[in-house]
Coordinates of C-alpha atoms in Angstrom, one line a residue:
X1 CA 33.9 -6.9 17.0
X2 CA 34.7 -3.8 15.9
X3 CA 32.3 -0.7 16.4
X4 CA 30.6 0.2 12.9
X5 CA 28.2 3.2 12.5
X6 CA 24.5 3.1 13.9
X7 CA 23.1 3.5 10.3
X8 CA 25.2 0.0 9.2
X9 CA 24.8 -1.7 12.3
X10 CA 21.0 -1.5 11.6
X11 CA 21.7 -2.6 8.0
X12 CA 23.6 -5.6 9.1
X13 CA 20.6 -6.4 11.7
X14 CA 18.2 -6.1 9.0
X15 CA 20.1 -8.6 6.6
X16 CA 21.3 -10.9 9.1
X17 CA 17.5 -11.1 10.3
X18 CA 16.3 -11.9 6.7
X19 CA 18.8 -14.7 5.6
X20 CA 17.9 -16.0 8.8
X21 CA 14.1 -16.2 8.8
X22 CA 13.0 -19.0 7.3
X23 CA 9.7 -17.8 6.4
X24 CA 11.7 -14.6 4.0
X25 CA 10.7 -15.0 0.4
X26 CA 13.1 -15.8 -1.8
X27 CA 13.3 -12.2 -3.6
X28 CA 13.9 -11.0 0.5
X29 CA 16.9 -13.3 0.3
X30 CA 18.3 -12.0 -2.3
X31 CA 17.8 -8.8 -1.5
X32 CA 19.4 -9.1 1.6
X33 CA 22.0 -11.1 -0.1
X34 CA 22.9 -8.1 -2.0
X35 CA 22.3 -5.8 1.1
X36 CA 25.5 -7.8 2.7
X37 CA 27.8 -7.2 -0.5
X38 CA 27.1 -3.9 -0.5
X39 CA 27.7 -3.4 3.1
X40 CA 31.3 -5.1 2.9
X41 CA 32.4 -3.3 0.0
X42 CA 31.3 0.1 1.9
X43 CA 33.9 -0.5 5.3
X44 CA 36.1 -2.4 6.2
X45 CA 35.1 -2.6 9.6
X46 CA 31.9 -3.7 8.7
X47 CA 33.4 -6.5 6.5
X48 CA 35.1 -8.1 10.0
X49 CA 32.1 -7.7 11.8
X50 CA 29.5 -9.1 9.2
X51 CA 30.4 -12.7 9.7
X52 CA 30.3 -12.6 13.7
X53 CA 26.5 -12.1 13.1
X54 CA 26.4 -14.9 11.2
X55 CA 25.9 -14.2 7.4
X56 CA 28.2 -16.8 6.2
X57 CA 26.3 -19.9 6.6
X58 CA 23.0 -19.1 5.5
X59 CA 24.7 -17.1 2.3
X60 CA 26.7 -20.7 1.7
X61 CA 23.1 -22.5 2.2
X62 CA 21.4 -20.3 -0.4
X63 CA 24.6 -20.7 -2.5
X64 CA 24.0 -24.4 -2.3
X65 CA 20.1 -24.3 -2.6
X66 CA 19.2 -25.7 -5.9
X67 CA 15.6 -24.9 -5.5
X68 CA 16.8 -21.1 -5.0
X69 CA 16.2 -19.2 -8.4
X70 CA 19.2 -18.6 -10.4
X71 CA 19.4 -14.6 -9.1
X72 CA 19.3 -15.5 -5.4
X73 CA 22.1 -18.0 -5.9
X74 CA 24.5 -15.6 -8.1
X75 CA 23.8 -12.7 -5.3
X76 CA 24.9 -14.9 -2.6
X77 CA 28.4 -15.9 -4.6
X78 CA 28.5 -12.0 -4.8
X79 CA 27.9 -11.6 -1.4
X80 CA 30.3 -14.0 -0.2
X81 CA 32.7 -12.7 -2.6
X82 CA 33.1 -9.5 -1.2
X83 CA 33.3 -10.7 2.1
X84 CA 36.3 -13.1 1.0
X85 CA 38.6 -10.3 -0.5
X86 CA 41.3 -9.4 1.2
X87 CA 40.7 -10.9 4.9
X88 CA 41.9 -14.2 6.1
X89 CA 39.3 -14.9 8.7
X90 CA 36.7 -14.0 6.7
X91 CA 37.8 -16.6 4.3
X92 CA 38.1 -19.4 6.8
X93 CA 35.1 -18.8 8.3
X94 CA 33.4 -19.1 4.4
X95 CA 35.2 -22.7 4.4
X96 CA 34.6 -23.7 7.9
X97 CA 30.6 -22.9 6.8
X98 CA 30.7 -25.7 4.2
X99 CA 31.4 -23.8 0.7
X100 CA 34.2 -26.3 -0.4
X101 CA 32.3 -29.5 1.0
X102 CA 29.2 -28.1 -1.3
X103 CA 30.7 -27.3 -4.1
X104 CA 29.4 -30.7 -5.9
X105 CA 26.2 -29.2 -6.0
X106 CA 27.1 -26.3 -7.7
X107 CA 28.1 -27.8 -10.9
X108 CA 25.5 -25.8 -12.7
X109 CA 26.8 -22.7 -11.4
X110 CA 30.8 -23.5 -12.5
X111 CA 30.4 -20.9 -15.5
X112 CA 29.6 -18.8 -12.7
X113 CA 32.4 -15.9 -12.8
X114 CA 31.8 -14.8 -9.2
X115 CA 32.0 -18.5 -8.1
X116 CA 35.4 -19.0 -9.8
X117 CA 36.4 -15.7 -8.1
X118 CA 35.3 -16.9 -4.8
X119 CA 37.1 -20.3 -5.1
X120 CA 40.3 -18.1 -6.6
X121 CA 40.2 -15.5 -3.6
X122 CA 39.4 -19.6 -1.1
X123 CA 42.4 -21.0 -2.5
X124 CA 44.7 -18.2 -1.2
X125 CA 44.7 -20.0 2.2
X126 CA 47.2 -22.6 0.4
X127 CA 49.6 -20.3 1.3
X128 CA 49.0 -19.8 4.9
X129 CA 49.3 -22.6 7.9
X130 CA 45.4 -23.0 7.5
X131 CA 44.3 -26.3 6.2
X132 CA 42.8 -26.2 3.4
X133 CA 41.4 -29.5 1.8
X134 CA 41.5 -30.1 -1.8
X135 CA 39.3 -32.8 -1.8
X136 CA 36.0 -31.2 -3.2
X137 CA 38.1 -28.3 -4.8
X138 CA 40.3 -29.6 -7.4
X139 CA 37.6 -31.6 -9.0
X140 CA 35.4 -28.5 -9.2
X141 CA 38.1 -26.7 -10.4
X142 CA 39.3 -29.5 -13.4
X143 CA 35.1 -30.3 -14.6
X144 CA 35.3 -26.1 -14.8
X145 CA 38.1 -26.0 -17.0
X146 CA 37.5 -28.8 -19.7
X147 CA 33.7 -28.0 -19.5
X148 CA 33.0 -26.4 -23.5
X149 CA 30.8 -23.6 -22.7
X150 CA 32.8 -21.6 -19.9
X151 CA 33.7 -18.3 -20.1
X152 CA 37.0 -17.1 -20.6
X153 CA 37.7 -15.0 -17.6
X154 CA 35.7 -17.2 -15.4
X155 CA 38.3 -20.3 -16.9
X156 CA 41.3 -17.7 -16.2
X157 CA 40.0 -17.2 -12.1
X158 CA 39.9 -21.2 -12.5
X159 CA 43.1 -21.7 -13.6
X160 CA 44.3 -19.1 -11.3
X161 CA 43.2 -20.7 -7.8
X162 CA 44.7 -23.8 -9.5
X163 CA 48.4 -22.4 -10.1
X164 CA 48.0 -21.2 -6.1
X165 CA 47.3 -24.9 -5.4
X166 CA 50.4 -26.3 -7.1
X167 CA 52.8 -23.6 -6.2
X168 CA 52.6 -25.3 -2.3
X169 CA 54.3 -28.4 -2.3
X170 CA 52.0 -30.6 -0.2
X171 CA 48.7 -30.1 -2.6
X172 CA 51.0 -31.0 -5.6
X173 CA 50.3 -34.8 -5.2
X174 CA 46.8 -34.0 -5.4
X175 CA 46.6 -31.7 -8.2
X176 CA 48.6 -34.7 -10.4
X177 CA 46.2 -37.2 -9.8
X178 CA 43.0 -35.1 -10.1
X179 CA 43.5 -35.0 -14.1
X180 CA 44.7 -31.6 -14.1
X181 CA 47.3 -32.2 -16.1
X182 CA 45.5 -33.2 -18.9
X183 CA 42.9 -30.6 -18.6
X184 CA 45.9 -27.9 -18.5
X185 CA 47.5 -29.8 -21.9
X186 CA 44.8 -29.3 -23.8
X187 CA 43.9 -25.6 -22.7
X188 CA 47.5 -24.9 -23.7
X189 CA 46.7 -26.4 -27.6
X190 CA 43.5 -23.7 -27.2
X191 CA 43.2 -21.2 -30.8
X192 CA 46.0 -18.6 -30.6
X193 CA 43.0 -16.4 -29.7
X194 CA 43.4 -17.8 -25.9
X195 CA 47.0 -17.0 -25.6
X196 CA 46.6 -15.6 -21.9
X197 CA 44.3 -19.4 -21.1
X198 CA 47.7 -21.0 -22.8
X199 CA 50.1 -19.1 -21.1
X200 CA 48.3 -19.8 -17.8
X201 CA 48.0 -23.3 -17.9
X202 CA 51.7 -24.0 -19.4
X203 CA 52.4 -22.3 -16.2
X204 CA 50.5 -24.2 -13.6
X205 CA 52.7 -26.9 -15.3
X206 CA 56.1 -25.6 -15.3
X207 CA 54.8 -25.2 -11.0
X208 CA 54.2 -29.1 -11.1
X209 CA 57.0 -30.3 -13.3
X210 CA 59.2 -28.5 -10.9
X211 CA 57.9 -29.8 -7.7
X212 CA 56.7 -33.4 -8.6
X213 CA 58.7 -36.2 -10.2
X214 CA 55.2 -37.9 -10.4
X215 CA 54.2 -34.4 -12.3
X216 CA 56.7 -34.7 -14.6
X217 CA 55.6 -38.7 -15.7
X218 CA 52.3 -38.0 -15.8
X219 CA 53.1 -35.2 -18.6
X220 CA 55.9 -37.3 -20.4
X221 CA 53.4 -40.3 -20.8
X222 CA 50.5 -37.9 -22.0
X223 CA 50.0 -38.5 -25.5
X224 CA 49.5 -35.1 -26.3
X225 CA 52.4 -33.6 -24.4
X226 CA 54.5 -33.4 -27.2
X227 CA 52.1 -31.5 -29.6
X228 CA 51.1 -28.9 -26.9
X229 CA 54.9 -28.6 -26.1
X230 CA 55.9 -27.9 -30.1
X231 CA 52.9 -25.7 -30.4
X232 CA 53.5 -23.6 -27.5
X233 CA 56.6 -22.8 -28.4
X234 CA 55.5 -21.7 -31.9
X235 CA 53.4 -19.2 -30.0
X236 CA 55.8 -16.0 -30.9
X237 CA 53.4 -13.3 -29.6
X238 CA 53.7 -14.8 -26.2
X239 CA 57.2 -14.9 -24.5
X240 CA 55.5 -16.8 -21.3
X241 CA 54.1 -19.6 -23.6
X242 CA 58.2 -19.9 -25.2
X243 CA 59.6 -19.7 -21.7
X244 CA 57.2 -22.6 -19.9
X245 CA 56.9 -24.5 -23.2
X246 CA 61.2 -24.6 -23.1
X247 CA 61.6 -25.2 -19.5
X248 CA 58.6 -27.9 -19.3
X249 CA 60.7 -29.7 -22.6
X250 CA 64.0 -29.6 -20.5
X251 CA 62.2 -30.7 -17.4
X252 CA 61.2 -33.7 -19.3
X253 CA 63.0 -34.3 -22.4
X254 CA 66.3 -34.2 -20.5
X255 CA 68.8 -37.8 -20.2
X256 CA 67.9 -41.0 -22.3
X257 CA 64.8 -43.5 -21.9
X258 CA 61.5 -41.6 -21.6
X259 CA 63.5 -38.1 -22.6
X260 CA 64.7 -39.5 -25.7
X261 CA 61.3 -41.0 -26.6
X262 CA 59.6 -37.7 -25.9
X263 CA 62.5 -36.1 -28.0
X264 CA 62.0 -38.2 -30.7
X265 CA 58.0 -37.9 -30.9
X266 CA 58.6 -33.8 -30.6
X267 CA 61.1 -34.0 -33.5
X268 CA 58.2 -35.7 -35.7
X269 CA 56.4 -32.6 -35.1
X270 CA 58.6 -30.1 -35.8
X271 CA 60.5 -29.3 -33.1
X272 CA 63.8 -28.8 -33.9
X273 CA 62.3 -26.3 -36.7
X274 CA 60.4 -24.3 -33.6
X275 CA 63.2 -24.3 -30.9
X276 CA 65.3 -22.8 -34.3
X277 CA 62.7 -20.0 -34.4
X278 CA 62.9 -19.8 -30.7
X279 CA 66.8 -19.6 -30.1
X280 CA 67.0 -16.7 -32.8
X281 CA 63.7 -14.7 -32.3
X282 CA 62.6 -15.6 -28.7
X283 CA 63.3 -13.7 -25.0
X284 CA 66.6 -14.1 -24.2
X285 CA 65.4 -16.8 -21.2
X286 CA 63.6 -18.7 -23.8
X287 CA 67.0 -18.8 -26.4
X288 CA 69.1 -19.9 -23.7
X289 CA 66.6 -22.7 -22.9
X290 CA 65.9 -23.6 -26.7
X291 CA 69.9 -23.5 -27.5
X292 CA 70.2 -25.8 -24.8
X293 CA 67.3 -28.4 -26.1
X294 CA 68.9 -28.1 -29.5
X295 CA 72.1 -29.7 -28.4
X296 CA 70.0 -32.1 -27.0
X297 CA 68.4 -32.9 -30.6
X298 CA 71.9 -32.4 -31.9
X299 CA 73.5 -35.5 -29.7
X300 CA 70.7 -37.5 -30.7
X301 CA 71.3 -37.5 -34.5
X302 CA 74.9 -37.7 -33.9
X303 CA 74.2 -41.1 -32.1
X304 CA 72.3 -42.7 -34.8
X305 CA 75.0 -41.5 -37.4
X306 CA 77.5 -43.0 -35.5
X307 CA 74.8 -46.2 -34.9
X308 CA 74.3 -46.8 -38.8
X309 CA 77.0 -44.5 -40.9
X310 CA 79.6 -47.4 -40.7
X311 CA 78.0 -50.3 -42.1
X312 CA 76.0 -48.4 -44.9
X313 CA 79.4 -47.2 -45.9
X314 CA 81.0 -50.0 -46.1
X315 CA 77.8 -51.5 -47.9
X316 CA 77.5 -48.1 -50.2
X317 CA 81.1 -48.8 -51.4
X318 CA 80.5 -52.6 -52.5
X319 CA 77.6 -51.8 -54.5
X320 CA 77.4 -49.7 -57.8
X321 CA 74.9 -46.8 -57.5
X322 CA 73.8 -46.4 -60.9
X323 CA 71.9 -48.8 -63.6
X324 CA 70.3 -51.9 -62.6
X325 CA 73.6 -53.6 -62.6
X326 CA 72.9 -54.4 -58.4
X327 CA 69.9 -55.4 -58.9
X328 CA 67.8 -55.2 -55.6
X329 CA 70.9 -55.6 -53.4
X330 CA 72.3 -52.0 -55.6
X331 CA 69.2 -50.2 -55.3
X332 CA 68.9 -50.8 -51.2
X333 CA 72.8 -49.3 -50.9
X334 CA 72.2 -46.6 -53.2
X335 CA 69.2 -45.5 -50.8
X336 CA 71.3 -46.2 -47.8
X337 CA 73.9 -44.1 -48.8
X338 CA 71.6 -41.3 -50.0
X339 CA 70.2 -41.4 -46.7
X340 CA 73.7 -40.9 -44.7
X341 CA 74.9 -38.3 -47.4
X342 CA 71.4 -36.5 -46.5
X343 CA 71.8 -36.9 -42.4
X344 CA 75.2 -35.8 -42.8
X345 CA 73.9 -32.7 -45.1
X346 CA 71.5 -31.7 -41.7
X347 CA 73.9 -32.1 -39.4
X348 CA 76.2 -29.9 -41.2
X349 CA 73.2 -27.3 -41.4
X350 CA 72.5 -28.1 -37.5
X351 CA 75.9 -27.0 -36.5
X352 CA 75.5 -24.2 -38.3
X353 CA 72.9 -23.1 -36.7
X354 CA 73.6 -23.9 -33.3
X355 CA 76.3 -21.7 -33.8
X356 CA 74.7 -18.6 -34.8
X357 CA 72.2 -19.8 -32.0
X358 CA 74.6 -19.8 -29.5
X359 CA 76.2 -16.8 -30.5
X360 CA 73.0 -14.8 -30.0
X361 CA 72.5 -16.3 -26.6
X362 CA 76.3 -15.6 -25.8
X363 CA 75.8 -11.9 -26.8
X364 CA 72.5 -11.6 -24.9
X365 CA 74.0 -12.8 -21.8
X366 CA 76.5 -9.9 -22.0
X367 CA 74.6 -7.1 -22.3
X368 CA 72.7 -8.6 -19.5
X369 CA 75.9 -8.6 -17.4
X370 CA 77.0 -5.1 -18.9
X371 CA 73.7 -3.8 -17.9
X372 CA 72.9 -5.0 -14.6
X373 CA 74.7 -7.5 -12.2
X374 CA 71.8 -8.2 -10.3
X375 CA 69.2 -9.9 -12.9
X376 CA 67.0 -12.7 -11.9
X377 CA 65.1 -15.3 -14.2
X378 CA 63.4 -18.4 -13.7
X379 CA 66.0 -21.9 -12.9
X380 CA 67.0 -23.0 -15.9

């Protein structure tokens, strides 16, 4: 351990004695609770050594104690806190203590914005060789972010530790079947006063669409997918929520079957009318993307033209279109031939469009290429 002054190393005795004691009162604990925290945020020296005298499992007990008072609880999530930021081994020896195993009994504490810090700063160690189980995390994490009353910085930390989770590949099976993905749907539909939650989730997303094929179902087959897809790309004051929103629709609106479906249950919502807006006013990542979807959309009612135009010409052209004079027969080939002069009409206005569209994007891309070789942008 590192050598630390004579006036801290007496402070650190002190508090390690008190969490220690059985016997200390509960306003002792917290007291020396907060006695930790402010020693680790004083020296960094003092922040290593802390834990070799054995504060971390008696602050994860307190943490834990549900007959603890509401002040001694929050003091120890300080504590641990501040002994969690920025050091590795002071974060594995907060998970090797229990914190992650205990976190089912700290339910009442998820609007806690220290907690959700201390699970964000935990969840770091996805990206190192340290193993760090999921088990009792993601469910913690999920019940914190489709609970009603939480706070929207602590639901930010939350979704946070959860986009560090999905961006490593071998916890991505486990965020898809904790319910995540339907927790992170409906926080992108939030009011467009939560535009940073929305961005936030749509990107934990975009992480698991691109990493998981199971990901990507489980979204498809959501029944609210395709809303929270069309909204988000109506969302105009944030190019992230455009950018996610258009990659997540070409990660799984893309070939026939389930694409098409999803296409066609967008398009009843207005898509086509959003990824218009998108191609002409968006980032110029986000046009690329939506004047890619719109040919998508554009193939599709080319298809069913091709499907139906024949025999309701033929049928429009053997039956008068005025006066009774068809009767029932006359009136259903006067609709049907309405109808193809009207799909023919959009297409015409599609194209149109789609060209202006795809001039916009063409132009972006070179002044991009005039202006630097050496741009980088999400995989399209």
């Amino acid at each position: 351990v590192a050598p630390v002054g004579d006036g801290d190393g007496a402070a650190m005795r002190r508090a390690v004695r008190r969490l220690s004691l059985g016997a200390a009162t509960e306003d002792e604990r917290a007291e020396a609770a907060r006695e930790v925290g402010r020693l680790a945020r004083s020296d960094e020296r003092t922040k290593r050594a802390l834990p070799e005298l054995g504060v971390v499992p008696p602050l994860v007990s307190m943490l834990a104690d549900a007959g603890a008072g509401a002040g001694a609880r929050l003091a120890a999530a300080r504590a641990l806190l501040e002994l969690a930021r920025g050091t590795h081994r002071n974060k594995v020896h907060i998970v090797k203590a229990g914190l992650l195993k205990k976190l089912p009994k700290l339910m009442d504490l998820s609007t806690s914005h220290d907690l959700a810090l201390l699970l964000l700063s935990v969840s770091s160690l996805a990206n190192t060789d340290f193993p760090l189980s999921t088990a009792d995390l993601l469910p913690f994490l999920v019940a914190t972010l489709t609970a009603a009353d939480v706070p929207a910085d602590t639901r930010l930390a939350c979704l946070a530790a959860l986009r560090n989770l999905s961006a490593k590949l071998k916890h991505v099976r486990a965020v898809v079947t904790s319910g995540a993905v339907r927790a992170l749907l409906a926080l992108s539909l939030l009011e467009r006063t939560e535009t940073t939650a929305a961005e936030a989730a749509l990107g934990v997303l975009a992480d698991v669409a691109s990493a998981s094929a199971a990901g990507r179902r489980e979204m498809a087959e959501d029944e609210e997918a395709p809303r929270a897809l069309v909204e988000a790309m109506a969302r105009h004051e944030s190019a992230g929520c455009q950018e996610h929103a258009t990659y997540l629709v070409m990660a799984l609106a893309h070939g026939g079957g389930g694409g098409r479906a999803l296409r066609w249950r967008m398009r009843q919502l207005g898509a086509v009318q959003a990824l218009l807006e998108v191609s002409l006013l968006g980032s110029p990542l986000a046009r690329s993307r939506a004047a890619k979807i719109l040919q998508w959309f554009k193939d599709d009612g080319q298809d069913r033209i091709r499907a139906h135009s024949g025999p309701r010409m033929e049928a429009a052209a053997s039956q008068p279109c005025h006066g009774n004079d068809g009767g029932a027969d006359g009136t259903k080939a006067c609709r049907s031939a309405v109808d193809r002069i009207v799909k023919q009409s959009l297409d015409m206005n599609m194209r149109s469009i789609m060209r202006r569209a795809t001039a916009s994007v063409d132009m972006t891309n070179a002044k991009q290429l005039v202006a630097s070789s050496s741009s980088k942008s999400l995989p399209c």
